[in-house]
Amino acid sequence: MTTIRKYILGFGLSVALTLTAFWAATQSGPKEFIIAALVALAVAQLFVQLICFLHLDEEGKPRWNFITFLFTAFVVIVLVGGSIWIMYHLEHNMTDDTSEIW
Amino acid sequence: MKEHTNHIPFGFWVYIMSDCVLFASLFATYAVLQGATFGGPTPRELFDLQFILIETILLLTSSFTVGLAVVFAREDKKHLALIALGATLALGLAFLAMEVTEFKHLISEGYGPSANAFLSSFFTLVGTHGLHVFFGALWMIVVMIHIFRSGVEKNLTKLGILSMFWHFLDVIWIFIFTFVYLIGTLS
């Protein structure tokens, strides 16, 4: 695919994913389901932009950009996930009946 | 010289990755503090989704036009590249103008960054992204001047890493509009 077609495809898909997300957020329904959908749409748009705009798939070997991206993703998941996990447990352990410390 | 310039995009990519970790820490902080409204209004009561949708489309379109600028530059089309960069800059500045308006409105209502922990983390996260857009816009003006003066070929690497930076800002915004604004307005 030519570069310009990739940009047009990426732009079109990103707009569609964005509009879908904004629509989904206004729907009534179980909150967990809507959140899951919004997260999935965000991750999908992330991949669309990584491939179509940032050309992460066009890298030849050795794939240094891709590997550094994977490592960064790992750091981000540990940092964000770990913070949420720790702080949530900390709040629970400090406010509720302490016979139930996790 | 050519070997040296081949390393520049990778070096800049590593910087972008470090910037991702910076934003991750701001997201983590926001995730932990978003409920701490100290009795004040919740995200649902403060955010205007139509406004944010317009901002989002502006920034997304600017990511597209900066890509066009790179395509034109690689085809040695100096004037088209400058037009595409001008469009990118205009869209980026429009995004910033809307964001400044949003911030000013919140602050004037008494919901500034010092009102509670939720707002501190909100202004820090979204404000840091906005600052990045601001400096990206300044950088874009400089690159446009360089291309205008000395042509596209000599400035391909500069334009390449600028466009990388600009795309990265749109990627971060995906997560801001999803986790801060959209999920924030769910009941």
Tab-separated table of C-alpha atoms in Angstrom:
chain	number	residue	atom	x	y	z
A	1	MET	CA	0.000	0.000	0.000
A	2	THR	CA	1.319	3.436	-0.857
A	3	THR	CA	2.111	5.739	2.023
A	4	ILE	CA	-0.610	8.227	1.217
A	5	ARG	CA	-3.246	5.493	1.034
A	6	LYS	CA	-2.086	4.271	4.415
A	7	TYR	CA	-2.568	7.745	5.876
A	8	ILE	CA	-6.049	8.011	4.378
A	9	LEU	CA	-6.971	4.561	5.693
A	10	GLY	CA	-5.543	5.386	9.122
A	11	PHE	CA	-7.390	8.686	9.252
A	12	GLY	CA	-10.686	7.115	8.183
A	13	LEU	CA	-10.414	4.252	10.668
A	14	SER	CA	-9.408	6.611	13.480
A	15	VAL	CA	-12.382	8.897	12.835
A	16	ALA	CA	-14.724	5.888	12.786
A	17	LEU	CA	-13.266	4.484	16.018
A	18	THR	CA	-13.464	7.924	17.665
A	19	LEU	CA	-17.092	8.512	16.685
A	20	THR	CA	-18.002	4.992	17.833
A	21	ALA	CA	-16.354	5.629	21.210
A	22	PHE	CA	-18.176	8.918	21.743
A	23	TRP	CA	-21.441	7.253	20.759
A	24	ALA	CA	-20.819	4.286	23.070
A	25	ALA	CA	-20.178	6.587	26.023
A	26	THR	CA	-23.672	8.043	25.699
A	27	GLN	CA	-25.462	4.698	25.622
A	28	SER	CA	-27.231	3.299	28.645
A	29	GLY	CA	-26.190	-0.149	29.714
A	30	PRO	CA	-23.972	-1.972	32.178
A	31	LYS	CA	-21.057	0.296	33.013
A	32	GLU	CA	-18.428	-2.466	32.882
A	33	PHE	CA	-19.495	-3.374	29.371
A	34	ILE	CA	-19.247	0.216	28.130
A	35	ILE	CA	-15.839	0.678	29.743
A	36	ALA	CA	-14.592	-2.543	28.139
A	37	ALA	CA	-15.826	-1.336	24.749
A	38	LEU	CA	-14.173	2.072	25.173
A	39	VAL	CA	-10.863	0.476	26.154
A	40	ALA	CA	-11.034	-1.893	23.167
A	41	LEU	CA	-11.771	1.024	20.816
A	42	ALA	CA	-8.858	3.016	22.249
A	43	VAL	CA	-6.435	0.099	21.857
A	44	ALA	CA	-7.700	-0.483	18.321
A	45	GLN	CA	-7.117	3.152	17.431
A	46	LEU	CA	-3.660	2.957	19.029
A	47	PHE	CA	-2.739	0.100	16.671
A	48	VAL	CA	-4.254	1.862	13.669
A	49	GLN	CA	-2.121	4.935	14.362
A	50	LEU	CA	1.011	2.938	15.200
A	51	ILE	CA	0.788	1.120	11.865
A	52	CYS	CA	-0.687	3.759	9.541
A	53	PHE	CA	0.888	6.943	10.948
A	54	LEU	CA	3.998	5.764	12.791
A	55	HIS	CA	4.825	2.965	10.312
A	56	LEU	CA	5.761	0.509	13.023
A	57	ASP	CA	5.128	-2.379	10.639
A	58	GLU	CA	7.491	-1.082	7.925
A	59	GLU	CA	10.606	-1.478	9.988
A	60	GLY	CA	13.073	-3.982	8.611
A	61	LYS	CA	15.151	-6.262	10.792
A	62	PRO	CA	16.587	-5.661	13.386
A	63	ARG	CA	13.328	-4.242	14.686
A	64	TRP	CA	14.751	-1.845	17.262
A	65	ASN	CA	11.777	0.529	17.234
A	66	PHE	CA	9.348	-2.332	17.777
A	67	ILE	CA	11.381	-3.863	20.599
A	68	THR	CA	11.739	-0.561	22.419
A	69	PHE	CA	7.994	-0.064	21.992
A	70	LEU	CA	7.314	-3.485	23.580
A	71	PHE	CA	9.575	-2.688	26.505
A	72	THR	CA	7.889	0.691	26.995
A	73	ALA	CA	4.474	-0.991	26.916
A	74	PHE	CA	5.673	-3.336	29.660
A	75	VAL	CA	6.896	-0.425	31.808
A	76	VAL	CA	3.623	1.443	31.268
A	77	ILE	CA	1.456	-1.568	32.187
A	78	VAL	CA	3.441	-2.222	35.365
A	79	LEU	CA	3.453	1.479	36.297
A	80	VAL	CA	-0.231	2.167	35.707
A	81	GLY	CA	-1.594	-1.259	36.673
A	82	GLY	CA	0.663	-1.566	39.676
A	83	SER	CA	-0.209	1.906	40.967
A	84	ILE	CA	-3.933	1.282	40.674
A	85	TRP	CA	-3.625	-2.147	42.320
A	86	ILE	CA	-1.489	-0.924	45.200
A	87	MET	CA	-3.484	2.238	45.893
A	88	TYR	CA	-6.804	0.416	45.740
A	89	HIS	CA	-5.616	-2.199	48.225
A	90	LEU	CA	-4.050	0.479	50.420
A	91	GLU	CA	-7.330	2.352	50.628
A	92	HIS	CA	-9.214	-0.825	51.456
A	93	ASN	CA	-6.727	-1.837	54.126
A	94	MET	CA	-6.873	1.562	55.777
A	95	THR	CA	-10.584	2.265	55.779
A	96	ASP	CA	-12.468	-0.987	56.262
A	97	ASP	CA	-12.660	-3.555	59.023
A	98	THR	CA	-8.996	-4.417	59.473
A	99	SER	CA	-9.697	-8.103	60.044
A	100	GLU	CA	-9.916	-8.211	56.257
A	101	ILE	CA	-6.534	-6.836	55.249
A	102	TRP	CA	-5.630	-8.315	51.880
B	1	MET	CA	27.065	11.883	7.814
B	2	LYS	CA	24.446	9.638	6.289
B	3	GLU	CA	25.094	6.938	8.886
B	4	HIS	CA	24.673	9.539	11.591
B	5	THR	CA	21.355	10.756	10.245
B	6	ASN	CA	20.045	7.185	10.137
B	7	HIS	CA	20.362	7.038	13.910
B	8	ILE	CA	18.414	10.212	14.548
B	9	PRO	CA	14.924	8.734	14.040
B	10	PHE	CA	15.736	5.839	16.386
B	11	GLY	CA	17.129	8.194	19.018
B	12	PHE	CA	14.029	10.304	18.785
B	13	TRP	CA	11.844	7.196	18.988
B	14	VAL	CA	13.547	6.294	22.279
B	15	TYR	CA	12.800	9.806	23.548
B	16	ILE	CA	9.135	9.333	22.524
B	17	MET	CA	9.090	6.068	24.508
B	18	SER	CA	10.401	7.902	27.577
B	19	ASP	CA	7.693	10.517	27.118
B	20	CYS	CA	5.164	7.655	27.117
B	21	VAL	CA	6.441	6.618	30.541
B	22	LEU	CA	6.076	10.207	31.750
B	23	PHE	CA	2.454	10.275	30.614
B	24	ALA	CA	1.911	6.827	32.137
B	25	SER	CA	2.850	8.219	35.551
B	26	LEU	CA	0.414	11.108	35.057
B	27	PHE	CA	-2.325	8.675	33.985
B	28	ALA	CA	-1.607	6.472	37.018
B	29	THR	CA	-1.904	9.502	39.301
B	30	TYR	CA	-5.157	10.558	37.670
B	31	ALA	CA	-6.539	7.016	37.951
B	32	VAL	CA	-5.853	6.992	41.679
B	33	LEU	CA	-7.104	10.516	42.387
B	34	GLN	CA	-10.051	10.903	40.005
B	35	GLY	CA	-12.548	10.150	42.783
B	36	ALA	CA	-11.106	12.695	45.185
B	37	THR	CA	-13.478	15.545	44.404
B	38	PHE	CA	-13.691	16.766	48.035
B	39	GLY	CA	-17.444	17.176	47.716
B	40	GLY	CA	-17.098	19.172	44.527
B	41	PRO	CA	-18.483	18.345	41.075
B	42	THR	CA	-17.654	15.016	39.469
B	43	PRO	CA	-16.078	14.617	36.008
B	44	ARG	CA	-19.553	13.903	34.653
B	45	GLU	CA	-20.728	17.321	35.823
B	46	LEU	CA	-17.742	19.208	34.423
B	47	PHE	CA	-16.996	17.708	31.011
B	48	ASP	CA	-18.695	18.651	27.747
B	49	LEU	CA	-18.381	15.705	25.354
B	50	GLN	CA	-19.357	17.642	22.219
B	51	PHE	CA	-16.579	20.120	22.925
B	52	ILE	CA	-14.074	17.305	23.440
B	53	LEU	CA	-15.219	15.539	20.253
B	54	ILE	CA	-14.456	18.681	18.231
B	55	GLU	CA	-11.024	18.957	19.892
B	56	THR	CA	-10.390	15.298	19.113
B	57	ILE	CA	-11.281	15.632	15.429
B	58	LEU	CA	-9.073	18.748	15.155
B	59	LEU	CA	-6.047	16.958	16.566
B	60	LEU	CA	-6.698	13.768	14.593
B	61	THR	CA	-6.967	15.720	11.339
B	62	SER	CA	-3.726	17.546	12.168
B	63	SER	CA	-2.035	14.152	12.561
B	64	PHE	CA	-3.259	13.292	9.064
B	65	THR	CA	-2.062	16.571	7.529
B	66	VAL	CA	1.414	16.273	9.059
B	67	GLY	CA	1.615	12.841	7.421
B	68	LEU	CA	0.700	14.477	4.115
B	69	ALA	CA	3.464	17.029	4.687
B	70	VAL	CA	6.018	14.207	5.005
B	71	VAL	CA	4.725	12.515	1.828
B	72	PHE	CA	4.940	15.783	-0.110
B	73	ALA	CA	8.410	16.533	1.261
B	74	ARG	CA	9.694	13.123	0.206
B	75	GLU	CA	8.341	13.838	-3.298
B	76	ASP	CA	10.316	17.111	-3.234
B	77	LYS	CA	7.109	19.155	-3.338
B	78	LYS	CA	8.163	22.089	-1.164
B	79	HIS	CA	5.065	24.251	-1.499
B	80	LEU	CA	2.595	21.424	-0.893
B	81	ALA	CA	4.622	20.361	2.141
B	82	LEU	CA	4.470	23.895	3.534
B	83	ILE	CA	0.728	24.093	2.931
B	84	ALA	CA	0.198	20.777	4.711
B	85	LEU	CA	2.350	21.946	7.614
B	86	GLY	CA	0.427	25.207	7.747
B	87	ALA	CA	-2.829	23.253	7.964
B	88	THR	CA	-1.346	21.086	10.734
B	89	LEU	CA	-0.283	24.162	12.654
B	90	ALA	CA	-3.689	25.818	12.264
B	91	LEU	CA	-5.496	22.688	13.487
B	92	GLY	CA	-3.095	22.322	16.398
B	93	LEU	CA	-3.553	25.938	17.428
B	94	ALA	CA	-7.332	25.559	17.172
B	95	PHE	CA	-7.079	22.548	19.496
B	96	LEU	CA	-5.005	24.598	21.943
B	97	ALA	CA	-7.411	27.526	21.802
B	98	MET	CA	-10.287	25.214	22.718
B	99	GLU	CA	-8.311	23.642	25.540
B	100	VAL	CA	-7.322	27.018	26.966
B	101	THR	CA	-10.988	28.029	26.814
B	102	GLU	CA	-11.965	24.883	28.707
B	103	PHE	CA	-9.306	25.466	31.370
B	104	LYS	CA	-10.179	29.135	31.779
B	105	HIS	CA	-13.851	28.257	32.186
B	106	LEU	CA	-13.134	25.625	34.845
B	107	ILE	CA	-10.823	27.954	36.762
B	108	SER	CA	-13.287	30.830	36.657
B	109	GLU	CA	-15.945	28.576	38.186
B	110	GLY	CA	-13.602	27.755	41.051
B	111	TYR	CA	-12.652	24.342	39.680
B	112	GLY	CA	-8.974	24.997	39.095
B	113	PRO	CA	-6.035	22.674	39.822
B	114	SER	CA	-5.941	23.621	43.513
B	115	ALA	CA	-9.621	22.864	44.196
B	116	ASN	CA	-9.188	19.159	44.884
B	117	ALA	CA	-6.965	16.163	44.073
B	118	PHE	CA	-9.068	15.089	41.072
B	119	LEU	CA	-8.649	18.520	39.477
B	120	SER	CA	-4.941	18.709	40.368
B	121	SER	CA	-4.322	15.441	38.536
B	122	PHE	CA	-6.667	16.409	35.672
B	123	PHE	CA	-4.970	19.737	35.000
B	124	THR	CA	-1.522	18.139	35.307
B	125	LEU	CA	-2.278	15.307	32.883
B	126	VAL	CA	-4.262	17.252	30.288
B	127	GLY	CA	-2.155	20.391	30.782
B	128	THR	CA	1.090	18.499	30.201
B	129	HIS	CA	-0.324	17.150	26.951
B	130	GLY	CA	-1.365	20.678	25.975
B	131	LEU	CA	2.117	21.988	26.743
B	132	HIS	CA	3.559	19.319	24.464
B	133	VAL	CA	1.213	20.469	21.683
B	134	PHE	CA	2.244	24.070	22.292
B	135	PHE	CA	5.963	23.348	22.005
B	136	GLY	CA	5.305	21.097	19.021
B	137	ALA	CA	3.578	24.025	17.344
B	138	LEU	CA	6.551	26.293	18.026
B	139	TRP	CA	8.884	23.637	16.637
B	140	MET	CA	6.643	23.335	13.581
B	141	ILE	CA	6.966	27.079	12.867
B	142	VAL	CA	10.746	26.740	13.022
B	143	VAL	CA	10.783	23.733	10.662
B	144	MET	CA	8.478	25.554	8.238
B	145	ILE	CA	10.928	28.481	8.184
B	146	HIS	CA	13.834	26.085	7.575
B	147	ILE	CA	12.020	24.380	4.690
B	148	PHE	CA	10.997	27.735	3.231
B	149	ARG	CA	14.595	28.950	3.300
B	150	SER	CA	16.624	25.869	2.363
B	151	GLY	CA	14.164	23.479	0.705
B	152	VAL	CA	12.747	20.101	1.691
B	153	GLU	CA	15.618	17.744	0.967
B	154	LYS	CA	17.924	19.141	3.630
B	155	ASN	CA	15.135	19.096	6.205
B	156	LEU	CA	13.663	15.623	5.699
B	157	THR	CA	15.052	14.227	8.970
B	158	LYS	CA	13.811	17.213	10.977
B	159	LEU	CA	10.384	16.952	9.427
B	160	GLY	CA	10.379	13.204	10.022
B	161	ILE	CA	10.979	13.451	13.738
B	162	LEU	CA	8.589	16.392	14.112
B	163	SER	CA	5.862	14.308	12.490
B	164	MET	CA	6.729	11.418	14.841
B	165	PHE	CA	6.268	13.776	17.794
B	166	TRP	CA	2.981	15.068	16.458
B	167	HIS	CA	1.579	11.559	15.863
B	168	PHE	CA	2.644	10.592	19.390
B	169	LEU	CA	0.650	13.535	20.790
B	170	ASP	CA	-2.473	12.258	19.044
B	171	VAL	CA	-1.844	8.762	20.433
B	172	ILE	CA	-1.665	10.177	23.969
B	173	TRP	CA	-4.858	12.124	23.306
B	174	ILE	CA	-6.661	8.849	22.401
B	175	PHE	CA	-6.080	7.733	25.979
B	176	ILE	CA	-6.958	11.114	27.457
B	177	PHE	CA	-10.327	11.372	25.728
B	178	THR	CA	-11.087	7.728	26.501
B	179	PHE	CA	-10.052	7.463	30.140
B	180	VAL	CA	-10.509	11.033	31.359
B	181	TYR	CA	-13.451	12.356	29.385
B	182	LEU	CA	-15.492	9.391	28.092
B	183	ILE	CA	-15.131	7.046	31.063
B	184	GLY	CA	-15.340	10.026	33.395
B	185	THR	CA	-18.810	10.875	32.170
B	186	LEU	CA	-20.241	7.386	32.694
B	187	SER	CA	-22.684	7.264	35.574
